[in-house]
């Protein structure tokens, strides 16, 4: 084999490898990307009940409900413009409380209630989800 | 008075760092002996100044001097003594001071490296480069993050240390991790210095021990962080693919690759360019990590208060150091001598593995910075979650783990004969053990079997030199560290696979005297009570664990509220042995006398941290033996 051929084969293999790698990354990205929206964006973008995404907002004062002894909780997430009802079954994070900034992951059901599979409240009491900063100052 | 003195020594350190750089490039003298003597002294002075700075800041903490802004924001009078010391690096300013202190200690130690004295050009240039790095970061501290800044009028009480950080593991986690991060500056400086001076592969011999040592710290720091996250963050996870965790993992992948590439470069004089590039990128990723953690661009457990100016400055430093190193590389790097590589020789296999390690770092990098870039370009906010990382990391890691085992049996320079004959018995044994394993634990999936097989394969091939006695153990300083490193890796992979496949997590609402079953274990809530800690109030639950009616242990998970913070902290109740971890965290009172509880059964979880301990042991032996060996060579 001529060195020229050898180099050609080498380049070919590398190209195939790189293409395969990029394809792989892109597809797994597609499947695993979570869009991060504010409640307003979630409403205006009219997300369907198929796509999983994240919403960051404040837990509306007086909106938290839970039956005694049940792990099912419901509350309203707001950015001051739009509000979304969220249902969640499980343990809420330590920092979860009304008025606190949190992030929920999940999807809408048919009646536009957000069914959360995960609720995050960041481990910093000064933490605000991005884009909610604007809201923070007037209320304080 | 103390803070002002601190300022003075900080400026002194800055000046000496600059002199260290200028002296190194030959500004004051052209004669090597003069330069060396000068640099040795100035390095020592810099380390001394920074030690004093650090000591003064610690004193300010111990004296509760709240006229210092940094002390007031990170400590208070009620903080226990040990945590007052830990608080010194609990915030941004102090942790950067620790960063440069550690850098100066590494620099000082490098200046004492006896073997390096035989190559004065290499030595002077690398110390000079380290001086420049130190200068950059000291400038950063003085300009944006001065820990000695005054707060006047001073408050009577400080804000206190974030309760999350009030934990023994967190006292040593940052310094250990930093030592690893910063340690990578040493191979970086040696690589760049070599390009600028002798431009041959000699640097590899000097860089090896230093690389292994920083790798040891990096491994330890990451493992400690993971352990801390497991028992302190509250929900029993040990790795979250949090951007800050990723920031430490990427340099680890590259440091591991560098460590192995340097073996080839030292032994065979090849892959010099590759080793150089690895040394440059490994340190660049350390700087990127510092940027990610310290700029506040991340939404993460680690992102506390942030300041965009700081981010820009670190980004500037990163661009400057990696940019100029890469430019120097592209100008100076000589073409590798064309040497025929046999595809099944040890160097080829090491190269292949290093490519897999780089790919791993690349995949993690993409997942970590892609959301940041998208956000910067205003294309929307996304997050790349654990599913992405858990999935893509398999692609480099499955072939990597397999070829690690093959590489152990290969020979240098030549295609290894009978490689198939050598490896097939071990493949067979590992497969049989793998099947037995999945039989005992119950069939889960093909991926689980592959994971267990690869883990056992890595362990067995790690042990094989001992059994087959192919090498006499004394002959090579590398054999025992290699064995321990590989065995530790295999043990860790085994832990990761089994825990992820067979672990059970269960949230339940529990009343007093009620029992909840997870796997083979029953958890009975017997009591809920309150108790007072030194600076917190705790709500505890008492939970009796039994298995098949046999009493195992009682654990007391707590929920603490610290005096200085409204933020409740979860202290999990953990019952652990080698084979499994039982983890209970108290949720909250959900009414009707019920409490929400988070229960976990995690088989072989401990192996995830025992593995790294064995790896670290291997690394330490390598450092110790390697030092003796290079000294003998002189």
XYZ file of C-alpha atoms in Angstrom, chain A residues 5-19:
15
model
C -3.428 5.347 0.248
C -2.672 4.701 3.863
C -3.205 8.334 4.730
C -6.414 8.351 2.745
C -7.736 5.360 4.690
C -6.647 6.980 7.917
C -8.513 10.178 7.093
C -11.552 8.180 6.014
C -11.664 6.257 9.295
C -11.258 9.443 11.307
C -14.030 11.129 9.329
C -16.399 8.233 9.838
C -15.530 8.125 13.529
C -16.044 11.848 14.000
C -19.325 11.814 12.086
